[in-house]
């Protein structure tokens, strides 16, 4: 009571507002106090004190009858003029007010006091004016546009609630009706068009004048939240099966065939050595172990066969080198492809509208608005998806018809907390808060008429009071109330699963229409899709092809690897090489090994048979030549044949000795090393013995001298 005596309470205009809210919404105390505080610019303690006094002193019946007779709300549109009707105007002539301003009987600030303005209000869906065709203006909260207009009317002294008309969304391009057309018609038909009209060159050239801005209409880009690369890398955890990734490039059948081919190659190399007589004094198991080791090393492309001698060995060496080259190249390529597939997705973060346009992402717009015109004019190459309403634009974004959407800042600050626009809190301001596509502001609109009906005077008076409302904080407080009343989802503390569970609990058995349950099911599906989406390359998000190129060594894939990669089939899980694709590689090596064995057998047979026959034939030819010479005798012929036979035997013995020497060369070198080591040991022992003997002789000579002297 010390803050507000009863006499002041009865006379204060807050009384009317408090009684109205007490009568119609007696339990919404918090909203009522916020509304009173914004309407009358009172400290919070005064507001609460006034409200308490009203609750205790006013009779409810009296308050109800008083509210029915004096409270605002429920007014229906006075003007029923059809939207876009030609040659019908309700714009008033206020040129007479200029005379009073010039002669000093009126001030510009108060020149509209006592006048009734004909106002055009936007009453479409999601407008800032809450109006129903049957119930009129919302008595609880008429919207920030009506709040601002009420405050302007209170300060300037004019009225508007009994002389306004409404308009709805334009019909669209198919009916050749846009938001610009509605604006141009509205400023000619009414004194003031109340909405958030953005400035642009086309509108200014058509004679549109704007009041002081009350709305931030800067164009921004919004879209689904883009997962940052750091987060996707952190989400990658080491798994036990990752230790066996090196086996994944080949299937189990290919690995088994590779191992069998290595063993077979060692066996073939041993057969070729046997045919050439290169066994030496090695035991069979040692010989086989050495050849198997050499084949395994050669399979890794580390050539260890030395310089091959003879055609069979050269064929085998070439086959082994070619096979190991193809095998290791195929393994390396498939391993690289596998690592790329399992790596965290490389996320391309879109930060600007220029990037969205360059990478061909569809962009939803609100058809006919200033933001839609801006994109159409300055980004003609953009994939634009115009929508008739704001809700349809957000729907296209959630259903992934569009990757991004064009919004304005003030609308986004509200819609991001509205459930039907952002139910999962998965939308974000692209580029972060502060990055805009085009800076702009919006206000009410009038005609630039300064001489015909002098409508410019109305704009000037409103600008004065609007500046005062900005200066004293009324506009800021009004936006706080608007945001708090429309906020449905707190995305700052949003947890998708918790939000889903809470809604499911509150939805059990209480949904008659099924609409809420349907929305929750859609939310569930979106969450599941989002989880799957994290592990896949999306064409729009990553800017890539969305498929993984298969690096396989088969002829079919090699021929097509230069061109576009085929899309991955749903059942294909990895780039693992199967045996049918690798069978040709193994067949080539097997064929060459068979060829080498055949060549070795032929060479051995030729050496043991045909070469001996050629020597005999050559010997007989020489013998025939000597018989034809004069003076030859039979004894000489016999001696010559015997000598030739002995020479042939000696030649074969020499060849055997040569092979034996080649086989024993390593053994001889080893024995030589052992003998050298033994000789060094013997030299050491001999030196020690010599030293000891000398010591003994010296001792004996000393003993003899002693005896001799004794």
XYZ file of C-alpha atoms in Angstrom:
710
model
C 0.000 0.000 0.000
C 2.828 2.464 0.610
C 3.821 2.129 -3.058
C 0.299 2.547 -4.411
C -2.371 4.158 -2.291
C -5.931 3.135 -3.043
C -6.790 6.548 -4.502
C -3.977 6.262 -7.047
C -4.957 2.694 -7.896
C -8.517 3.702 -8.790
C -7.268 6.382 -11.185
C -4.329 4.535 -12.756
C -4.857 3.041 -16.273
C -3.258 -0.192 -15.103
C -6.538 -0.873 -13.306
C -8.338 -1.546 -16.567
C -5.673 -3.913 -17.844
C -5.391 -5.820 -14.579
C -9.150 -6.279 -14.229
C -9.400 -7.488 -17.816
C -6.743 -10.203 -17.361
C -8.063 -11.124 -13.915
C -11.516 -11.691 -15.381
C -10.558 -13.653 -18.485
C -7.435 -15.544 -17.361
C -7.413 -15.569 -13.548
C -4.779 -18.286 -13.274
C -2.179 -16.936 -15.713
C -0.616 -14.595 -13.179
C 2.872 -14.599 -14.674
C 1.750 -13.672 -18.187
C -0.566 -10.977 -16.818
C 2.182 -9.330 -14.772
C 4.574 -9.365 -17.761
C 1.895 -7.842 -19.975
C 1.091 -5.048 -17.502
C 4.748 -4.282 -16.976
C 5.398 -3.889 -20.702
C 2.178 -1.970 -21.386
C 2.666 0.680 -18.701
C 6.447 0.685 -18.145
C 6.226 0.116 -14.397
C 8.803 -1.506 -12.128
C 8.075 -5.111 -11.279
C 7.398 -4.386 -7.585
C 4.718 -1.832 -8.476
C 3.103 -4.253 -10.890
C 2.940 -7.097 -8.373
C 1.668 -4.757 -5.660
C -1.096 -3.421 -7.935
C -2.091 -6.922 -8.891
C -2.303 -7.992 -5.226
C -4.473 -4.977 -4.333
C -6.803 -5.697 -7.227
C -7.195 -9.324 -6.140
C -8.051 -8.261 -2.579
C -10.255 -5.203 -3.144
C -12.308 -5.785 -6.300
C -15.479 -7.763 -6.306
C -15.311 -10.458 -9.015
C -18.823 -9.659 -10.302
C -18.019 -5.984 -10.562
C -14.756 -6.776 -12.301
C -16.504 -9.027 -14.818
C -19.102 -6.425 -15.782
C -16.444 -3.728 -15.941
C -14.229 -5.849 -18.192
C -17.091 -6.637 -20.562
C -17.819 -2.950 -21.017
C -14.294 -1.452 -21.200
C -11.626 -4.102 -21.981
C -10.078 -4.304 -25.507
C -10.234 -7.480 -27.512
C -12.669 -9.282 -29.763
C -12.901 -6.451 -32.344
C -13.737 -7.603 -35.853
C -12.395 -5.982 -38.996
C -14.503 -2.955 -39.883
C -13.565 -2.797 -43.570
C -14.716 -5.762 -45.648
C -13.034 -4.625 -48.850
C -11.833 -7.656 -50.865
C -8.093 -8.060 -51.006
C -6.509 -6.435 -54.087
C -9.799 -4.687 -54.966
C -9.125 -1.926 -57.488
C -10.386 1.668 -57.278
C -11.447 1.296 -53.618
C -9.525 3.330 -51.054
C -9.946 4.146 -47.392
C -6.895 6.382 -47.212
C -7.797 9.688 -45.556
C -6.841 13.216 -46.482
C -4.819 14.739 -43.625
C -3.487 17.746 -45.468
C -5.492 20.054 -43.162
C -3.207 19.042 -40.307
C -0.301 20.663 -42.066
C -2.058 24.060 -41.758
C -2.281 23.697 -37.984
C 1.398 22.721 -37.814
C 2.392 25.721 -39.928
C 0.357 28.252 -37.914
C 1.497 26.787 -34.595
C -1.840 25.507 -33.309
C -0.605 21.891 -33.614
C 2.674 20.143 -32.999
C 3.837 17.383 -35.287
C 4.063 14.950 -32.388
C 0.413 15.481 -31.340
C -1.106 16.258 -34.734
C -2.948 12.912 -34.907
C -4.511 13.219 -31.458
C -8.244 12.570 -31.632
C -8.063 11.116 -35.150
C -9.131 7.640 -36.206
C -6.708 5.965 -38.631
C -7.712 3.349 -41.162
C -5.183 0.537 -40.669
C -4.472 -2.569 -42.760
C -3.343 -5.503 -40.592
C -1.685 -8.716 -41.781
C -3.842 -11.591 -40.483
C -2.235 -14.541 -42.263
C -0.881 -17.650 -40.540
C 2.185 -16.979 -38.358
C 1.630 -13.224 -38.541
C 2.431 -10.991 -35.578
C -1.236 -10.040 -35.317
C -3.489 -12.623 -33.665
C -6.889 -12.396 -35.298
C -9.776 -14.773 -35.866
C -12.480 -14.103 -38.516
C -15.130 -15.197 -36.007
C -13.734 -14.019 -32.650
C -11.809 -10.940 -33.758
C -8.628 -9.721 -32.098
C -7.260 -12.051 -29.439
C -8.133 -10.451 -26.081
C -5.393 -12.311 -24.175
C -2.472 -11.404 -26.378
C -3.100 -9.689 -29.723
C 0.472 -10.062 -30.979
C 3.404 -7.688 -30.975
C 2.156 -5.779 -34.026
C -1.072 -4.867 -32.200
C 0.850 -4.129 -28.981
C 3.105 -1.662 -30.777
C 0.152 -0.074 -32.568
C -1.763 0.237 -29.292
C 1.211 1.981 -27.682
C 1.601 4.296 -30.669
C -2.116 5.103 -30.474
C -1.832 5.837 -26.731
C 1.167 8.101 -27.169
C -0.026 9.867 -30.331
C -3.712 9.978 -29.273
C -5.331 8.233 -32.252
C -7.527 5.132 -32.409
C -7.520 2.186 -34.801
C -9.313 -0.891 -33.348
C -12.691 0.137 -34.801
C -11.361 1.073 -38.254
C -9.059 -1.619 -39.562
C -9.056 -4.124 -42.369
C -7.089 -7.339 -42.834
C -5.239 -9.169 -45.587
C -3.931 -12.730 -45.921
C -1.171 -14.428 -47.910
C -0.982 -13.597 -51.617
C -2.231 -16.288 -53.994
C 1.191 -16.800 -55.540
C 2.838 -16.702 -58.931
C 0.150 -18.801 -60.625
C -2.345 -16.021 -59.895
C 0.207 -13.286 -60.537
C -0.067 -12.051 -56.950
C 2.959 -11.521 -54.716
C 3.753 -9.823 -51.427
C 4.866 -6.767 -53.361
C 1.432 -6.563 -54.990
C -0.254 -6.757 -51.578
C 2.019 -4.006 -50.261
C 1.412 -1.665 -53.214
C -2.342 -2.177 -52.941
C -2.347 -1.722 -49.137
C -0.557 1.665 -49.031
C -2.965 3.052 -51.617
C -6.103 1.693 -49.919
C -5.299 2.456 -46.230
C -3.496 5.031 -44.130
C -0.971 2.551 -42.786
C -0.037 -1.062 -43.534
C 1.084 -2.758 -40.321
C 3.475 -5.678 -40.812
C 7.216 -6.276 -41.133
C 7.769 -4.783 -44.558
C 11.418 -4.991 -45.672
C 13.120 -2.300 -47.684
C 14.248 -2.945 -51.217
C 14.843 -0.865 -54.318
C 11.766 -2.071 -56.189
C 9.439 -1.045 -53.365
C 11.073 2.346 -52.896
C 10.729 3.045 -56.613
C 7.010 2.231 -56.403
C 6.468 4.957 -53.782
C 6.585 2.919 -50.570
C 7.592 4.893 -47.471
C 8.689 3.138 -44.285
C 8.331 4.033 -40.642
C 11.095 3.538 -38.096
C 12.130 -0.130 -38.171
C 10.907 -2.415 -35.407
C 11.895 -5.747 -36.971
C 15.308 -7.200 -37.940
C 14.693 -8.534 -41.452
C 18.315 -9.391 -42.252
C 18.384 -12.435 -44.514
C 20.125 -15.524 -43.144
C 20.516 -19.153 -44.137
C 19.246 -21.953 -41.897
C 19.543 -25.695 -42.225
C 19.987 -28.989 -40.438
C 22.836 -28.995 -37.947
C 26.049 -30.003 -39.673
C 28.234 -32.444 -37.774
C 31.712 -31.052 -37.357
C 34.687 -33.141 -38.409
C 36.204 -33.042 -34.925
C 33.111 -34.599 -33.409
C 32.931 -37.353 -36.030
C 36.596 -38.227 -35.443
C 36.134 -38.340 -31.679
C 33.174 -40.651 -32.098
C 35.462 -43.186 -33.830
C 36.475 -45.828 -31.245
C 39.015 -48.649 -31.620
C 37.359 -52.043 -31.996
C 38.809 -55.542 -31.618
C 38.025 -56.452 -35.210
C 40.066 -53.465 -36.407
C 43.220 -55.486 -35.648
C 42.300 -57.796 -38.547
C 41.651 -55.116 -41.120
C 44.776 -56.152 -43.017
C 43.039 -59.443 -43.932
C 39.881 -57.804 -45.265
C 41.106 -56.817 -48.767
C 40.918 -60.512 -49.789
C 38.270 -63.078 -49.017
C 39.113 -66.307 -47.194
C 39.125 -68.259 -50.474
C 41.629 -65.836 -52.031
C 43.946 -66.073 -49.024
C 43.802 -69.898 -49.116
C 44.525 -69.929 -52.852
C 47.442 -67.528 -52.369
C 48.982 -69.747 -49.688
C 48.565 -72.819 -51.882
C 50.189 -71.021 -54.812
C 53.207 -70.080 -52.661
C 53.660 -73.729 -51.632
C 53.240 -74.877 -55.236
C 55.794 -72.325 -56.438
C 58.358 -73.644 -53.954
C 57.730 -77.184 -55.189
C 58.074 -76.175 -58.856
C 61.335 -74.329 -58.139
C 62.687 -77.450 -56.421
C 61.719 -79.603 -59.428
C 63.569 -77.210 -61.742
C 66.661 -77.358 -59.499
C 66.491 -81.158 -59.515
C 66.297 -81.215 -63.299
C 69.363 -78.956 -63.447
C 71.220 -81.048 -60.857
C 71.544 -78.220 -58.336
C 70.665 -80.181 -55.208
C 74.175 -80.486 -53.890
C 74.633 -82.308 -50.626
C 71.493 -80.791 -49.056
C 68.955 -83.030 -47.436
C 65.478 -83.135 -48.944
C 63.771 -81.369 -46.017
C 66.387 -78.610 -45.858
C 66.233 -78.203 -49.620
C 62.417 -77.977 -49.519
C 62.449 -75.488 -46.618
C 64.832 -73.164 -48.449
C 62.723 -73.205 -51.618
C 59.487 -72.592 -49.696
C 61.075 -69.610 -47.918
C 62.269 -68.146 -51.233
C 58.776 -68.527 -52.749
C 57.148 -66.772 -49.764
C 59.612 -63.879 -49.970
C 59.097 -63.560 -53.735
C 55.309 -63.405 -53.242
C 55.825 -60.050 -51.474
C 57.649 -58.678 -54.542
C 61.092 -59.058 -52.936
C 62.925 -61.005 -55.662
C 65.345 -63.564 -54.139
C 65.900 -66.167 -56.892
C 69.131 -64.607 -58.074
C 70.117 -64.632 -61.746
C 68.309 -67.549 -63.416
C 70.247 -69.805 -65.828
C 68.472 -71.611 -68.549
C 65.134 -71.079 -70.214
C 62.971 -73.004 -67.636
C 64.327 -70.986 -64.698
C 63.829 -67.702 -66.572
C 60.215 -68.600 -67.381
C 59.522 -69.426 -63.731
C 61.230 -66.270 -62.440
C 59.258 -64.060 -64.820
C 55.972 -65.756 -63.864
C 56.652 -65.378 -60.144
C 57.567 -61.685 -60.492
C 54.478 -60.911 -62.596
C 52.141 -62.756 -60.243
C 53.531 -61.080 -57.126
C 53.261 -57.669 -58.831
C 49.550 -58.127 -59.611
C 48.845 -59.644 -56.199
C 50.495 -56.893 -54.150
C 49.049 -54.109 -56.329
C 45.541 -55.496 -55.898
C 46.016 -55.937 -52.158
C 47.351 -52.394 -51.708
C 44.521 -50.842 -53.715
C 41.794 -52.733 -51.861
C 43.370 -52.008 -48.482
C 43.399 -48.302 -49.296
C 39.758 -48.475 -50.393
C 38.866 -50.288 -47.170
C 40.586 -47.670 -45.011
C 38.778 -44.903 -46.863
C 35.435 -46.617 -46.324
C 36.011 -47.113 -42.597
C 37.463 -43.672 -42.013
C 35.246 -41.019 -40.359
C 33.189 -39.196 -42.979
C 34.841 -36.102 -44.346
C 32.247 -33.456 -43.601
C 32.012 -30.417 -45.819
C 30.727 -27.597 -43.644
C 28.661 -25.056 -45.551
C 29.228 -21.594 -44.074
C 27.775 -19.224 -46.694
C 25.009 -19.107 -49.248
C 27.640 -18.879 -51.977
C 28.933 -22.328 -51.013
C 25.397 -23.718 -50.912
C 24.770 -22.406 -54.431
C 28.103 -23.620 -55.834
C 27.618 -27.160 -54.518
C 24.067 -27.286 -55.847
C 22.095 -27.604 -52.612
C 18.342 -26.898 -52.949
C 17.200 -23.820 -51.015
C 13.626 -23.323 -49.802
C 12.180 -19.801 -49.757
C 8.934 -18.174 -48.712
C 7.418 -17.362 -52.071
C 7.043 -13.674 -52.908
C 8.817 -12.306 -49.825
C 11.767 -9.949 -49.910
C 14.178 -12.795 -49.137
C 12.768 -14.828 -52.012
C 13.201 -11.892 -54.391
C 16.737 -11.363 -53.167
C 17.763 -14.958 -53.918
C 16.043 -14.840 -57.289
C 17.829 -11.603 -58.227
C 21.345 -12.078 -56.873
C 21.647 -15.872 -57.103
C 19.807 -16.855 -60.291
C 21.774 -20.112 -60.527
C 20.543 -21.275 -57.109
C 18.198 -24.266 -56.936
C 15.291 -22.329 -55.441
C 12.237 -24.107 -53.997
C 9.570 -21.441 -53.290
C 6.856 -22.368 -50.755
C 3.511 -20.646 -50.272
C 3.675 -20.441 -46.464
C 6.326 -20.289 -43.783
C 5.276 -23.663 -42.397
C 5.635 -25.289 -45.827
C 9.143 -23.869 -46.076
C 10.150 -25.477 -42.779
C 8.399 -28.690 -43.784
C 10.479 -28.871 -46.955
C 13.588 -28.465 -44.812
C 12.651 -31.282 -42.415
C 11.600 -33.639 -45.192
C 14.974 -32.992 -46.885
C 13.384 -31.602 -50.014
C 15.715 -28.670 -49.380
C 19.140 -28.678 -47.796
C 18.792 -25.074 -46.613
C 16.140 -22.398 -46.238
C 16.225 -18.609 -46.398
C 14.916 -16.932 -43.246
C 15.095 -13.535 -41.546
C 16.739 -13.046 -38.168
C 13.724 -11.935 -36.129
C 11.563 -14.760 -37.456
C 14.289 -17.307 -36.787
C 14.791 -16.162 -33.177
C 11.137 -17.050 -32.572
C 10.673 -20.097 -34.799
C 13.716 -21.951 -33.482
C 11.793 -22.455 -30.222
C 8.435 -23.329 -31.820
C 7.648 -27.033 -31.900
C 6.009 -27.203 -35.304
C 8.954 -25.414 -36.913
C 11.842 -27.003 -35.004
C 10.468 -30.024 -33.097
C 13.808 -31.836 -32.784
C 15.989 -28.763 -32.221
C 18.067 -29.930 -35.191
C 18.059 -26.653 -37.132
C 20.798 -24.051 -36.940
C 21.781 -20.653 -38.244
C 24.266 -21.533 -40.989
C 27.625 -19.928 -40.411
C 26.854 -19.099 -36.790
C 25.061 -16.190 -35.235
C 26.076 -12.943 -36.848
C 26.667 -14.184 -40.421
C 23.961 -12.719 -42.663
C 23.291 -12.986 -46.358
C 22.002 -9.422 -46.599
C 21.454 -6.913 -43.791
C 18.011 -5.335 -43.731
C 15.358 -3.967 -41.363
C 11.564 -3.771 -41.590
C 8.815 -1.483 -40.382
C 5.279 -0.325 -41.129
C 4.591 1.057 -44.609
C 2.720 4.053 -45.979
C 2.529 5.931 -49.230
C 5.100 8.641 -50.000
C 2.168 10.978 -50.825
C 3.172 14.440 -49.571
C 0.670 16.631 -51.423
C -2.382 14.702 -52.598
C -3.607 13.295 -49.260
C -0.488 14.083 -47.239
C -0.089 10.514 -45.948
C 3.557 11.284 -45.286
C 2.414 13.183 -42.190
C 1.214 9.933 -40.594
C 4.604 8.345 -41.208
C 6.412 11.315 -39.598
C 4.258 11.270 -36.445
C 4.678 7.501 -36.024
C 8.446 7.820 -36.467
C 8.650 10.272 -33.559
C 6.831 7.991 -31.144
C 8.561 4.873 -32.444
C 11.930 6.471 -31.708
C 10.744 7.165 -28.160
C 9.604 3.573 -27.761
C 13.026 2.361 -28.865
C 14.793 4.821 -26.581
C 12.844 3.992 -23.428
C 13.058 0.220 -23.999
C 9.413 -0.480 -24.809
C 10.290 -2.190 -28.081
C 12.921 -4.374 -26.413
C 10.539 -5.407 -23.631
C 7.776 -6.099 -26.129
C 10.027 -8.505 -28.027
C 10.943 -10.258 -24.776
C 7.256 -10.827 -24.047
C 6.642 -12.012 -27.631
C 9.530 -14.489 -27.447
C 8.520 -15.806 -24.022
C 4.875 -16.320 -25.007
C 5.708 -18.147 -28.254
C 8.547 -20.271 -26.866
C 7.560 -23.952 -26.772
C 10.909 -25.790 -26.954
C 14.089 -24.805 -25.132
C 16.730 -25.894 -27.627
C 19.549 -24.693 -25.373
C 18.872 -27.576 -22.953
C 17.313 -29.936 -25.486
C 17.944 -33.697 -25.305
C 16.227 -35.580 -28.159
C 15.634 -38.884 -26.351
C 14.418 -37.220 -23.164
C 12.110 -34.958 -25.146
C 10.747 -37.979 -26.998
C 10.125 -39.982 -23.817
C 8.385 -37.088 -22.053
C 6.069 -36.524 -24.985
C 5.265 -40.208 -25.258
C 4.336 -40.298 -21.548
C 2.052 -37.299 -21.836
C 0.543 -38.640 -25.034
C -0.655 -42.016 -23.728
C -4.406 -42.323 -24.023
C -5.054 -38.605 -24.420
C -4.713 -38.036 -28.143
C -8.095 -37.963 -29.795
C -6.950 -36.762 -33.194
C -3.748 -38.768 -33.414
C -1.879 -35.755 -34.774
C 0.519 -35.479 -31.858
C 1.310 -39.193 -31.935
C 2.015 -38.939 -35.651
C 4.477 -36.101 -35.056
C 6.279 -38.097 -32.385
C 6.574 -41.098 -34.687
C 8.009 -38.855 -37.372
C 10.486 -37.532 -34.799
C 11.533 -41.091 -33.965
C 12.136 -41.877 -37.618
C 14.154 -38.698 -38.062
C 16.392 -39.607 -35.140
C 16.998 -43.066 -36.603
C 17.772 -41.616 -40.017
C 20.147 -39.116 -38.406
C 22.096 -41.924 -36.699
C 22.486 -43.816 -39.980
C 23.367 -40.629 -41.793
C 26.460 -40.084 -39.635
C 28.184 -43.161 -41.091
C 27.427 -42.420 -44.738
C 28.587 -39.880 -47.337
C 25.761 -37.607 -48.331
C 25.960 -35.846 -51.677
C 24.692 -32.551 -50.287
C 26.509 -32.635 -46.978
C 29.941 -33.808 -48.157
C 29.927 -32.475 -51.631
C 31.130 -35.875 -52.854
C 29.740 -38.557 -55.067
C 28.170 -40.439 -52.175
C 29.671 -43.714 -53.433
C 32.991 -45.431 -52.850
C 35.170 -46.252 -55.803
C 36.119 -49.931 -55.840
C 39.840 -50.399 -56.485
C 39.875 -53.943 -57.876
C 42.358 -55.498 -60.238
C 39.869 -57.321 -62.416
C 39.745 -56.262 -66.034
C 36.166 -55.119 -65.806
C 36.703 -52.810 -62.851
C 40.043 -51.596 -64.194
C 38.417 -50.539 -67.419
C 35.675 -48.689 -65.608
C 37.800 -47.112 -62.867
C 38.644 -44.105 -65.030
C 34.980 -43.326 -65.543
C 32.269 -42.669 -62.995
C 32.061 -45.120 -60.127
C 28.955 -47.224 -59.928
C 26.617 -46.792 -56.954
C 27.086 -49.250 -54.144
C 24.434 -51.896 -53.977
C 22.487 -52.232 -50.725
C 23.851 -55.696 -50.016
C 27.499 -54.828 -50.666
C 29.316 -54.322 -47.387
C 32.961 -53.865 -48.395
C 35.480 -53.846 -51.256
C 36.717 -57.390 -50.492
C 38.124 -59.291 -53.479
C 36.438 -62.633 -54.112
C 38.094 -65.683 -55.691
C 36.283 -65.470 -59.068
C 37.689 -61.970 -59.598
C 41.238 -63.109 -58.791
C 41.187 -66.507 -60.516
C 42.722 -65.185 -63.734
C 45.759 -63.899 -61.834
C 46.410 -67.332 -60.341
C 45.830 -69.137 -63.656
C 48.527 -67.068 -65.350
C 51.131 -68.075 -62.768
C 50.051 -71.717 -62.786
C 50.319 -71.854 -66.589
C 53.808 -70.346 -66.556
C 54.970 -72.822 -63.884
C 53.676 -75.737 -65.972
C 55.477 -74.327 -68.990
C 58.725 -74.056 -66.985
C 58.475 -77.686 -65.813
C 57.892 -78.926 -69.361
C 60.848 -76.876 -70.611
C 63.072 -78.293 -67.837
C 62.145 -81.883 -68.660
C 62.801 -81.294 -72.365
C 66.173 -79.725 -71.596
C 67.241 -82.648 -69.401
C 66.154 -85.193 -72.007
C 67.982 -83.268 -74.723
C 71.158 -83.076 -72.679
C 71.193 -86.790 -71.885
C 70.317 -88.115 -75.370
C 70.653 -85.774 -78.304
C 73.933 -84.200 -77.221
C 75.619 -87.640 -76.856
C 74.426 -88.671 -80.311
C 75.796 -85.482 -81.829
C 79.240 -86.249 -80.372
C 79.195 -89.786 -81.821
C 78.152 -88.489 -85.218
C 80.904 -85.872 -85.160
C 83.432 -88.550 -84.176
C 82.422 -90.800 -87.047
C 82.727 -87.923 -89.483
C 86.249 -87.232 -88.287
C 87.113 -90.925 -88.597
C 85.772 -91.080 -92.152
C 87.848 -88.070 -93.067
C 91.051 -89.652 -91.773
C 90.419 -92.891 -93.694
C 90.209 -90.950 -96.917
C 93.658 -89.449 -96.319
C 96.602 -91.280 -98.092
C 99.071 -93.305 -95.957
C 96.477 -94.216 -93.380
C 96.595 -97.642 -91.843
C 94.165 -99.828 -89.949
C 96.181 -99.599 -86.749
C 96.066 -95.852 -86.814
C 92.288 -95.990 -87.338
C 91.804 -98.233 -84.327
C 94.046 -96.053 -82.226
C 92.108 -92.990 -83.303
C 88.750 -94.539 -82.355
C 90.114 -95.603 -79.001
C 91.465 -92.123 -78.433
C 88.156 -90.531 -79.409
C 86.235 -92.804 -77.043
C 88.564 -91.983 -74.222
C 88.254 -88.267 -74.964
C 84.433 -88.532 -74.854
C 84.539 -90.352 -71.546
C 86.934 -87.810 -70.156
C 84.650 -84.995 -71.314
C 81.625 -86.448 -69.492
C 83.779 -87.052 -66.431
C 84.878 -83.422 -66.594
C 81.253 -82.247 -66.784
C 80.348 -84.430 -63.784
C 83.317 -83.101 -61.884
C 82.256 -79.568 -62.792
C 78.732 -80.159 -61.459
C 80.185 -81.788 -58.366
C 82.478 -78.826 -57.883
C 79.587 -76.374 -58.250
C 77.516 -78.326 -55.728
C 80.414 -78.593 -53.293
C 81.610 -75.041 -53.639
C 79.654 -73.758 -50.671
C 80.704 -76.799 -48.629
C 84.370 -76.278 -49.504
C 84.184 -72.636 -48.575
C 82.617 -73.553 -45.267
C 85.276 -76.221 -44.631
C 87.976 -73.755 -45.577
C 86.625 -71.297 -43.025
C 86.591 -74.046 -40.384
C 90.183 -75.054 -41.211
C 91.292 -71.452 -41.036
C 89.666 -71.154 -37.623
C 91.408 -74.371 -36.443
C 94.734 -73.121 -37.766
C 94.303 -69.892 -35.848
C 93.548 -71.889 -32.718
C 96.642 -74.071 -33.287
C 98.808 -71.009 -33.819
C 97.628 -69.641 -30.520
C 98.379 -72.891 -28.705
C 101.791 -73.116 -30.417
C 102.703 -69.613 -29.329
C 101.741 -70.374 -25.757
C 103.825 -73.624 -25.850
C 106.843 -71.787 -27.266
C 106.685 -69.171 -24.575
C 106.459 -71.800 -21.849
C 109.400 -73.741 -23.311
C 111.561 -70.641 -23.348
C 110.759 -69.989 -19.747
C 111.732 -73.562 -18.839
C 115.054 -73.310 -20.732
C 115.892 -70.079 -18.981
C 115.126 -71.686 -15.630
C 117.349 -74.721 -16.448
C 120.289 -72.559 -17.526
C 120.047 -70.565 -14.321
C 120.033 -73.821 -12.303
C 123.118 -75.120 -14.165
C 125.036 -71.904 -13.462
C 124.211 -72.229 -9.790
C 125.420 -75.812 -9.683
C 128.541 -74.902 -11.615
C 129.400 -72.101 -9.256
C 128.668 -74.347 -6.272
